[in-house]
Structure formats: C-alpha cells, structure tokens
PDB file of C-alpha atoms in Angstrom:
ATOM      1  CA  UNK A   1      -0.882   2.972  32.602  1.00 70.00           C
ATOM      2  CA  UNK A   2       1.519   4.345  29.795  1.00 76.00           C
ATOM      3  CA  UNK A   3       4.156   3.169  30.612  1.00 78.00           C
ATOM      4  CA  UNK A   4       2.369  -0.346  30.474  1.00 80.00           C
ATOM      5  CA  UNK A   5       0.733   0.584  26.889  1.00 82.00           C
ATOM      6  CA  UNK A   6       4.178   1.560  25.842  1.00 85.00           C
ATOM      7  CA  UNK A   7       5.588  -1.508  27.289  1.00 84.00           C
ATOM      8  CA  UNK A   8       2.657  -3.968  25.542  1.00 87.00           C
ATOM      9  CA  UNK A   9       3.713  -1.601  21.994  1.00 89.00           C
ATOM     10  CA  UNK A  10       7.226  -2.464  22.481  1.00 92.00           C
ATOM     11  CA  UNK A  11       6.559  -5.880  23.163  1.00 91.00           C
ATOM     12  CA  UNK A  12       3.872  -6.402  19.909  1.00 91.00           C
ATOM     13  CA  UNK A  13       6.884  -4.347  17.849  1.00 93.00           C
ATOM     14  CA  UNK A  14       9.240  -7.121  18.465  1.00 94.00           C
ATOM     15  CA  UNK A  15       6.758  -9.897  17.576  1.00 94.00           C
ATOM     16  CA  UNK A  16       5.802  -8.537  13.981  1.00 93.00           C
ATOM     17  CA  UNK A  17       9.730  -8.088  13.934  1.00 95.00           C
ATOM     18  CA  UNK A  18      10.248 -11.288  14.735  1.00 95.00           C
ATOM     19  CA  UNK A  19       7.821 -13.120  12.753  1.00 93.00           C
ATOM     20  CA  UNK A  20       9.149 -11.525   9.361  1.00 92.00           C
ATOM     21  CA  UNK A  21      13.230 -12.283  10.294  1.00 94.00           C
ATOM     22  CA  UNK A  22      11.496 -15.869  11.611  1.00 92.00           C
ATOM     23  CA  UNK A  23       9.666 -16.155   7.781  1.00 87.00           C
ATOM     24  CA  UNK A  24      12.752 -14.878   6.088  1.00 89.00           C
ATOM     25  CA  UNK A  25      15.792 -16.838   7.084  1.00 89.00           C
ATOM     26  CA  UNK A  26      13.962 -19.462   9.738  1.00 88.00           C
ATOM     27  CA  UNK A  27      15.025 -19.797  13.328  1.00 89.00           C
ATOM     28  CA  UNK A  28      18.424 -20.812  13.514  1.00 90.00           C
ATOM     29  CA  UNK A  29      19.791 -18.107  11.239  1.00 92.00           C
ATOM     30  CA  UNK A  30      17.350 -15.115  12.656  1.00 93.00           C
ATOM     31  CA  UNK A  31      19.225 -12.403  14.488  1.00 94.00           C
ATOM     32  CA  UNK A  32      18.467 -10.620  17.574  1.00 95.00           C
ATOM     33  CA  UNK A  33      19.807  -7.399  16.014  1.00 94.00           C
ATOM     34  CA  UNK A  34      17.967  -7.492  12.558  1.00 95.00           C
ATOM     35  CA  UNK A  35      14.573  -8.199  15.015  1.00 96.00           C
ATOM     36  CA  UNK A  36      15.356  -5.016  17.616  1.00 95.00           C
ATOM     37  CA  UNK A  37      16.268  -2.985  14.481  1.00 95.00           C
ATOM     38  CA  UNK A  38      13.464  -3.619  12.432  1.00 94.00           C
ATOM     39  CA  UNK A  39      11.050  -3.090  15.231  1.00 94.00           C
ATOM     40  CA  UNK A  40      12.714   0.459  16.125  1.00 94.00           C
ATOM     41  CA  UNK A  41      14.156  -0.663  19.530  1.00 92.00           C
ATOM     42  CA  UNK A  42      17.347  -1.079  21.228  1.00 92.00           C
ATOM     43  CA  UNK A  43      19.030  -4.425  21.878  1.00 92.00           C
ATOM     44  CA  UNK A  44      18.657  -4.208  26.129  1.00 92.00           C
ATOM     45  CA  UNK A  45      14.987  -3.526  25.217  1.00 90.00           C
ATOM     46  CA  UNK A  46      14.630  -6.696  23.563  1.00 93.00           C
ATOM     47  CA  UNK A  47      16.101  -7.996  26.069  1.00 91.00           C
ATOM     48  CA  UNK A  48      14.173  -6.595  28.553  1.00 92.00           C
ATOM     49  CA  UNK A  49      11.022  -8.135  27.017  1.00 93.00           C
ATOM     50  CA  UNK A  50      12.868 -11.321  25.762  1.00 94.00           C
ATOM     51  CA  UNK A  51      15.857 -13.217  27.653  1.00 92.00           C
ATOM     52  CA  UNK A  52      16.523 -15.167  24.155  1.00 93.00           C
ATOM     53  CA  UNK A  53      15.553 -15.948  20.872  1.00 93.00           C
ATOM     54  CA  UNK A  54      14.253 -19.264  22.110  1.00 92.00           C
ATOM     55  CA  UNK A  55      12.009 -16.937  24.577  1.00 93.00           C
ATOM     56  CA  UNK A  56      11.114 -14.937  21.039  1.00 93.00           C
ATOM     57  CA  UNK A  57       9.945 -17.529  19.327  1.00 92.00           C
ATOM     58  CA  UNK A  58       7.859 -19.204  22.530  1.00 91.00           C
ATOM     59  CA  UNK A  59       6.039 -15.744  22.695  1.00 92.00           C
ATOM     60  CA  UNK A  60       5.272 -16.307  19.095  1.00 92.00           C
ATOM     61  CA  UNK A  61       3.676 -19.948  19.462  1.00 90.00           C
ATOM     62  CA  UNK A  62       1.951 -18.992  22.273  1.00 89.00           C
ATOM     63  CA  UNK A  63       0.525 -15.924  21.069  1.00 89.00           C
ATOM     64  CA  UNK A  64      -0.982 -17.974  17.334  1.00 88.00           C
ATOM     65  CA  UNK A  65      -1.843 -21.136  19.946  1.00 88.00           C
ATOM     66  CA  UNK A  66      -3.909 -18.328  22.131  1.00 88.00           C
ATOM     67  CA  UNK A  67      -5.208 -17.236  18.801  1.00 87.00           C
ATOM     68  CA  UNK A  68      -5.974 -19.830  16.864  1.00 87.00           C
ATOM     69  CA  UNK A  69      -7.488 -21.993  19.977  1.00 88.00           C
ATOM     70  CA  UNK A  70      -9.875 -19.339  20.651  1.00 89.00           C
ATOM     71  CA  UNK A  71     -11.150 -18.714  17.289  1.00 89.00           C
ATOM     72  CA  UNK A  72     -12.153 -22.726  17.256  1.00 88.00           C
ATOM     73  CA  UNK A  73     -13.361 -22.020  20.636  1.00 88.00           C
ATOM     74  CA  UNK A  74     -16.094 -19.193  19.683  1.00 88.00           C
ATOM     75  CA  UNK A  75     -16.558 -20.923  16.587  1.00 90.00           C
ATOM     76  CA  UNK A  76     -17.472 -24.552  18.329  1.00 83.00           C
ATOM     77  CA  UNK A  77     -19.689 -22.552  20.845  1.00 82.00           C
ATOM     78  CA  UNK A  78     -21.372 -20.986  18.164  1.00 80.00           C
ATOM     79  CA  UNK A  79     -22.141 -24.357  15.731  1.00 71.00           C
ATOM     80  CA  UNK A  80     -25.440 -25.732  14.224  1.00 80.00           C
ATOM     81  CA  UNK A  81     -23.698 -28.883  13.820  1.00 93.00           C
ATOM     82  CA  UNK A  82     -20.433 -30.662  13.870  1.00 95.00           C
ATOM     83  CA  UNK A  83     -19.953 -30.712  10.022  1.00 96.00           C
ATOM     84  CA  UNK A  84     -20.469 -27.294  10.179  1.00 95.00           C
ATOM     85  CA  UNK A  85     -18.042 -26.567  12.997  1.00 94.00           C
ATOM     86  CA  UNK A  86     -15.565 -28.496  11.163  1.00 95.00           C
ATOM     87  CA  UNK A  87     -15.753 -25.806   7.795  1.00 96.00           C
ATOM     88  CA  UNK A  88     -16.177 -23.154  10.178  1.00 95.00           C
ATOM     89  CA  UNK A  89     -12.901 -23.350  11.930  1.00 94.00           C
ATOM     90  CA  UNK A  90     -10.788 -24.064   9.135  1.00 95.00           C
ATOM     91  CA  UNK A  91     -12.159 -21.288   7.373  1.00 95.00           C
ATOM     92  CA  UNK A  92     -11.837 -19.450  10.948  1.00 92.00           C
ATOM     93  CA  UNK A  93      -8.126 -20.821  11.197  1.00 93.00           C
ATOM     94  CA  UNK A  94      -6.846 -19.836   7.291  1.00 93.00           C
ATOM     95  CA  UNK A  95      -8.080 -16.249   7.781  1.00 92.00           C
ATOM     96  CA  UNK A  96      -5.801 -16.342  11.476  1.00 91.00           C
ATOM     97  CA  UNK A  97      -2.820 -17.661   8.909  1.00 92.00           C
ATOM     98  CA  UNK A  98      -3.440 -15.464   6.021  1.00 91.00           C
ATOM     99  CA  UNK A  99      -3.886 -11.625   8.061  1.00 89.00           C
ATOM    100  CA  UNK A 100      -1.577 -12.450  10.944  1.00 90.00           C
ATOM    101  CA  UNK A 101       2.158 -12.695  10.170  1.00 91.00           C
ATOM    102  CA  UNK A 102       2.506 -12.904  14.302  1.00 90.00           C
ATOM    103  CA  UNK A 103       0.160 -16.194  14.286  1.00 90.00           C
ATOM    104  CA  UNK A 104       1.600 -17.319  10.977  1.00 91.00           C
ATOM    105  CA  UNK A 105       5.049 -17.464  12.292  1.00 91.00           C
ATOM    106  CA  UNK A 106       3.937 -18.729  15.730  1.00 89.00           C
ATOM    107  CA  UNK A 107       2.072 -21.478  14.048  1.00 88.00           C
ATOM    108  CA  UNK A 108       5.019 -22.882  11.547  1.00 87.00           C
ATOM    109  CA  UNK A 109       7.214 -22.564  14.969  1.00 87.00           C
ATOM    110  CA  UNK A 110       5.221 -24.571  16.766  1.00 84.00           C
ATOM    111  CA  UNK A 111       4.923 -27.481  14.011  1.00 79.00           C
ATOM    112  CA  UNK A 112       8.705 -27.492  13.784  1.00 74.00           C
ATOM    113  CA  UNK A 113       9.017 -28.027  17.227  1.00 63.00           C
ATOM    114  CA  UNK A 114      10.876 -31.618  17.979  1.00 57.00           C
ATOM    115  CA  UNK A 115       8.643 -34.198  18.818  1.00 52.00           C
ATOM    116  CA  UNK A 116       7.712 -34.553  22.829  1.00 52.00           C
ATOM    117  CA  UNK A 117       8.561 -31.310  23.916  1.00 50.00           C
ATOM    118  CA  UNK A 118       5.498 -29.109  23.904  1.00 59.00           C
ATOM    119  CA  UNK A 119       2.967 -26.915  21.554  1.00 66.00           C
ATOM    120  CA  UNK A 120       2.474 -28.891  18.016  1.00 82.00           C
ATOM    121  CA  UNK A 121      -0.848 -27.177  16.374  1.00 85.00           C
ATOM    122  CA  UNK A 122      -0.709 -29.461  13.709  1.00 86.00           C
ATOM    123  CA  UNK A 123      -1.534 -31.740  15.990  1.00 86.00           C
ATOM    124  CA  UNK A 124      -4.122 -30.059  17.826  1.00 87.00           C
ATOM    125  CA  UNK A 125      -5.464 -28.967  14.653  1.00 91.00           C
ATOM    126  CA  UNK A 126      -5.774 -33.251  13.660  1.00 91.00           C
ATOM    127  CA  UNK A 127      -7.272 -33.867  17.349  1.00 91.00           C
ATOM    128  CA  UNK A 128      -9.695 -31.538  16.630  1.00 92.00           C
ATOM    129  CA  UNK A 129     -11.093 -33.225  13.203  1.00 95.00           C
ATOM    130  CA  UNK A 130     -10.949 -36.359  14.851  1.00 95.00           C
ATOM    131  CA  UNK A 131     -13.706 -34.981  17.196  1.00 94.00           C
ATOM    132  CA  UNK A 132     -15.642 -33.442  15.081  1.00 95.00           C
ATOM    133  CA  UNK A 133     -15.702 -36.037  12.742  1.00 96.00           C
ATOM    134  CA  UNK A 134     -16.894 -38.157  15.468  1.00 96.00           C
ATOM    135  CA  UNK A 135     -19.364 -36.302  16.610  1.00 95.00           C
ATOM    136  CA  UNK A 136     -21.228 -35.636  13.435  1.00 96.00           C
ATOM    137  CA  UNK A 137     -21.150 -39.911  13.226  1.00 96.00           C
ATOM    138  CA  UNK A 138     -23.039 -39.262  16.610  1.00 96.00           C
ATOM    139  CA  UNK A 139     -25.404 -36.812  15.248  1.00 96.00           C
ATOM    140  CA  UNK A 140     -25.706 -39.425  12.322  1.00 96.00           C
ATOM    141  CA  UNK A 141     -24.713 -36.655   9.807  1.00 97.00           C
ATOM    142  CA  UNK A 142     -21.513 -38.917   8.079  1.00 97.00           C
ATOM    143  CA  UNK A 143     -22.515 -40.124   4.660  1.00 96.00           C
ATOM    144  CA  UNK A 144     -22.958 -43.999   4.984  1.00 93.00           C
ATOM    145  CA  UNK A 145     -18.783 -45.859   4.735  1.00 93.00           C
ATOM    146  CA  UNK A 146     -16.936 -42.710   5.719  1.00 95.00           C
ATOM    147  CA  UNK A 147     -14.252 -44.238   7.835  1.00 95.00           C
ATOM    148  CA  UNK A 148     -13.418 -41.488  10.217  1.00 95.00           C
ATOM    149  CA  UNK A 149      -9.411 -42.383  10.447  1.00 93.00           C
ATOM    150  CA  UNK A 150      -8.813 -42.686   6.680  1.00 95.00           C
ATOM    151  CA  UNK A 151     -11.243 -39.382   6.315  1.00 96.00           C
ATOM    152  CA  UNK A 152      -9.403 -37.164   9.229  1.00 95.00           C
ATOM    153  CA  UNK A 153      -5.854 -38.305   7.923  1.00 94.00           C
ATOM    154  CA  UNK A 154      -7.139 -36.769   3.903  1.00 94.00           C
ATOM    155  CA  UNK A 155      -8.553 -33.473   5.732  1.00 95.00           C
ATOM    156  CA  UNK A 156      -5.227 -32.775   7.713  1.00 94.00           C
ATOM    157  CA  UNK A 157      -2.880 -33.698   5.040  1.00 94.00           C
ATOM    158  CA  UNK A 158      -5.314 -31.234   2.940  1.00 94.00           C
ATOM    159  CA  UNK A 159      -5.423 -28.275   5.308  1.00 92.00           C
ATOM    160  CA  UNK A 160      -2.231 -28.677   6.029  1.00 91.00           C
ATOM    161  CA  UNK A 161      -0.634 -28.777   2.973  1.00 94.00           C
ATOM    162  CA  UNK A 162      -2.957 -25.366   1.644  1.00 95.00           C
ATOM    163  CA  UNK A 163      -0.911 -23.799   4.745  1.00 92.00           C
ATOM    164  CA  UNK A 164       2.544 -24.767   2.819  1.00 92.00           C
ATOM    165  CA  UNK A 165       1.534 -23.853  -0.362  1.00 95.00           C
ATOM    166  CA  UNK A 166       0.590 -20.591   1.079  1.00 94.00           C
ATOM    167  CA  UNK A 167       4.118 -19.690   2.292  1.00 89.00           C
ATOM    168  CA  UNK A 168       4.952 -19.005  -1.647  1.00 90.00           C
ATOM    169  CA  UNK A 169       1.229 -17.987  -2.608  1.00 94.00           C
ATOM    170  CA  UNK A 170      -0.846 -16.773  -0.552  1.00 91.00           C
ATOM    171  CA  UNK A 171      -3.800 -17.830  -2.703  1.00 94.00           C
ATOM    172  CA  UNK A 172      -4.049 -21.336  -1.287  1.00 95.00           C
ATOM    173  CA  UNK A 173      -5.393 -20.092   2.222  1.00 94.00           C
ATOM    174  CA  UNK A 174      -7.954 -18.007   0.181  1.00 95.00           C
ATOM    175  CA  UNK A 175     -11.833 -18.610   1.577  1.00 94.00           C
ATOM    176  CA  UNK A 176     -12.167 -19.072  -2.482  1.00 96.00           C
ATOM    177  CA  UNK A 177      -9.878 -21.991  -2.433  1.00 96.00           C
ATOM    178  CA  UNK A 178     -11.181 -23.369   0.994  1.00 96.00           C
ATOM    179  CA  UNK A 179     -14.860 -23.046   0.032  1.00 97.00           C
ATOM    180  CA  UNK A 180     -13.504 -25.035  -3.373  1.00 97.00           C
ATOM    181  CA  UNK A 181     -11.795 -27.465  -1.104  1.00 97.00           C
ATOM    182  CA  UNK A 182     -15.761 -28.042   0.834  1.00 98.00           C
ATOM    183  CA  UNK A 183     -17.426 -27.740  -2.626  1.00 98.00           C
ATOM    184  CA  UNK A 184     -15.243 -30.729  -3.485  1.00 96.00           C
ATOM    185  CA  UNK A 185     -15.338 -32.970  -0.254  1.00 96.00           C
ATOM    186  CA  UNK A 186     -18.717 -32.574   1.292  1.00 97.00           C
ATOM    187  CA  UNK A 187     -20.685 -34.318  -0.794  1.00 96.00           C
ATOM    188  CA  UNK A 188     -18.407 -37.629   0.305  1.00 95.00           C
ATOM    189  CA  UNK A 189     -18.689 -36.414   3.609  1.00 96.00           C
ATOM    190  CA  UNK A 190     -21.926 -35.389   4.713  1.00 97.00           C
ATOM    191  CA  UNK A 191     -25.507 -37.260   3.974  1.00 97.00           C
ATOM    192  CA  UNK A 192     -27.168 -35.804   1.435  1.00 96.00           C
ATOM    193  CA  UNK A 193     -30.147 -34.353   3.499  1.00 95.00           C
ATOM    194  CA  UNK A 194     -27.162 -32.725   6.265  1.00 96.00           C
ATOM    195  CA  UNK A 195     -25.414 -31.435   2.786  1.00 97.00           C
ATOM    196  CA  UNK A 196     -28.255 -29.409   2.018  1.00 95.00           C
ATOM    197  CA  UNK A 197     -27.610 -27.690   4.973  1.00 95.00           C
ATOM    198  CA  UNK A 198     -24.089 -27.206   4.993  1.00 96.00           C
ATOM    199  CA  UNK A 199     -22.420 -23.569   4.076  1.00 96.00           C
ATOM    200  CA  UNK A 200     -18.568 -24.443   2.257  1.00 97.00           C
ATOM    201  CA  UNK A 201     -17.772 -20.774   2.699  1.00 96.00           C
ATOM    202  CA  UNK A 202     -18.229 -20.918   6.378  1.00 94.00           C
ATOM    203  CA  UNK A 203     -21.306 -19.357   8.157  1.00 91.00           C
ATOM    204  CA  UNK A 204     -20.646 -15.823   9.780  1.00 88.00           C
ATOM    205  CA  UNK A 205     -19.594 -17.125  12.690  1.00 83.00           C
ATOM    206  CA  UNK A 206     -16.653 -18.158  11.232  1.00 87.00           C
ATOM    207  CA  UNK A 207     -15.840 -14.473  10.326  1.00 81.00           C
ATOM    208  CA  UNK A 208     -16.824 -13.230  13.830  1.00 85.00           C
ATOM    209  CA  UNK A 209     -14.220 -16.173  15.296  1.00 86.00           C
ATOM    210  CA  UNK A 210     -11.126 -15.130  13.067  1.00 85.00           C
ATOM    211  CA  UNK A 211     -11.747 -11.074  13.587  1.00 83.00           C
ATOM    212  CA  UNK A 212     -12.242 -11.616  17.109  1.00 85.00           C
ATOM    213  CA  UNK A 213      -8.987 -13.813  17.949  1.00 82.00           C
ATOM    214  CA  UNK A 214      -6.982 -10.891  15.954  1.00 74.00           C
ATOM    215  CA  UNK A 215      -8.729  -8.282  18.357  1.00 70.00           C
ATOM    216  CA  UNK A 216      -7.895 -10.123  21.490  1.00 62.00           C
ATOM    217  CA  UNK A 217      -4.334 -11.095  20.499  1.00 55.00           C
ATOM    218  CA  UNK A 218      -0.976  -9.324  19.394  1.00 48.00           C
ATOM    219  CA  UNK A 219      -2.017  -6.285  16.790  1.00 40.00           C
ATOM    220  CA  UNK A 220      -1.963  -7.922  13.463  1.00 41.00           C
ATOM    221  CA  UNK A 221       0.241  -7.084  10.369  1.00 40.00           C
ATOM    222  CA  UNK A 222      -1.582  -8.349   6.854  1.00 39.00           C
ATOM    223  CA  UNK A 223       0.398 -11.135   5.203  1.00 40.00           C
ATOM    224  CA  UNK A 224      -1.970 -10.533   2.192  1.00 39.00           C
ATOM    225  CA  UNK A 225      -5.082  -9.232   1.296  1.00 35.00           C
ATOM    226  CA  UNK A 226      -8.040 -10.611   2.353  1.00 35.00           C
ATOM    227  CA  UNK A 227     -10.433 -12.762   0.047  1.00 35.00           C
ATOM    228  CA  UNK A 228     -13.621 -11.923   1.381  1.00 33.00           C
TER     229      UNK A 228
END
C-alpha cells in the first residue's frame, strides 16, 4: 500500500511537472529532464512511469478527458433542463481549466492533436452543445428561429476562444465573465418563460461537478485564483 501511494505521488509529480514545461515551451521543445527535475525525481523514474514524452503527454489528455467528461457527466445527471445543463457544464468545464494546470495542459494537448488520430475535446465539447441544443428544441425551450447549427457553431467558437484568451489572462475563464457571456446570450436563446428560469452563473451543481472531477482525478495545482 505505500509503496503504491508513493508510486501514484510520483506519478501525479510528473504530471504537474509536465503540464507547466508542456505550457511553457509546448510539446516539441519540452524536455524530459526539465519535467523529472522539476518534479524532484530521477530520470529512470520517469521512465519508469513514462516510456516517452509522447506517453507524458497521453497521460495528460487522458487524465483532463477523464476529468472534464465526468464533470459534464454529474452535471447532465443532475439537470432541470437542457438549457440549464448547457450553462452548467461550461461553467463546470472553465473552473476544470482555470484550477487544474494537469487538465489545462491535457486539454490544449488534446486539441492540438492531428486530425483522425484520437482524443479532440474541442470536439467533444461541440458534440455536446449540439445535443443539448437539441434537446431543449425537444423540450420546446429554444426561443422561436434559433437555428441550432448557426447557434452551436457561435457557442463553441465563444467558449472556445475564452479558453485562448485565458492562456495570457486568466480572467476570461472567470464564472464573472462566463455568467456575462449567459447574461448576454440567453435571452436569444431561451423563450422568455424558460429564461425566467435559467441561472447564468450556473446552479450548484455545477460547483459540485467541477470540485468533484478535481477530487477524483490527478491532485490539482491552481493556475489562478478562483472567482467564486
């Protein structure tokens, strides 16, 4: 048993290593060496946890995919609605980005990944709008002419963009810009009797969602302080 806690604190070492030499200098020019050194381990125990940097920074999609895909999980099992879901998890998703460097890194790995070979959130993250989207137009919750392509293509180029923003201030992924973001869009979005309804700063179990994921995946290290 300790030498598996040790093992699982070596291991969670080398990802928060990882994820700032990752953020720093990106993947091609991150070194094994700065990554063992900075996480206060030897090179054959990097190894020993890690054949490569390619098997690095797999670890590191994997663990913000495991992350990130259970937050939206708990949150969707959780929902009053699909419009609500929809807030919900990307308020659930930008507090993953902004506390974790581990799922931060893991996510901007996975959306640099070529196309066809594997693990793209970004595109997970558009599959799931898509849904909800169409199942609040099932629940007859859309305002009346919201075309669901035109309206999931605005809300991923929108989320998506706060996460690049955020790489140089970390204000964009803020639950005080997000709930700004809502503030703005929702009345477009939703009918007005659904809108009256409707929380833009998430409901709590968007804050449940995000603190569990971090629990239940590698320990985090802040990337910022939190805006709640």
């Amino acid at each position: 048993m300790i030498k598996q806690e040790r093992a699982a604190r070596t291991r969670d070492a080398l990802l928060l290593a990882a994820a700032g030499e990752f953020r720093r200098h990106g993947y091609d020019k991150a070194k094994l060496s700065v990554i063992s050194a900075e996480a206060g381990v030897s090179s054959g125990a990097l190894h020993f946890h890690f054949e490569s940097k390619a098997a690095l920074a797999e670890a590191l999609r994997n663990d913000a995919s495991h992350s990130l895909r259970r937050a939206a999980r708990l949150v969707r099992g959780r929902r009053t609605s699909a419009l609500q879901a929809l807030v919900d998890v990307s308020h659930a998703l930008a507090d993953l980005l902004r506390r974790s460097s581990v799922v931060r890194a893991g996510f901007v790995l996975s959306c640099e990944t070529e196309p066809g070979t594997g693990l793209n959130l970004r595109q997970e993250w558009q599959c799931c709008v898509q849904q909800l989207l169409a199942e609040a137009d099932d629940e007859r919750t859309l305002a009346q002419g919201v075309a669901q392509q035109h309206m999931a293509g605005a809300l991923v180029a929108s989320t998506v963009g706060y996460e690049v923003l955020s790489r140089s201030n970390p204000e964009w992924l803020s639950c005080v810009t997000l709930t700004a973001f809502w503030e703005l869009l929702l009345p477009t979005l939703a009918t007005a009797q659904t809108l009256a309804r409707l929380d833009p700063a998430g409901t709590e179990a968007a804050h449940r969602a995000s603190a569990t994921a971090l629990r239940t995946g590698c320990a985090p290290a802040p990337v910022g302080p939190s805006a709640r």
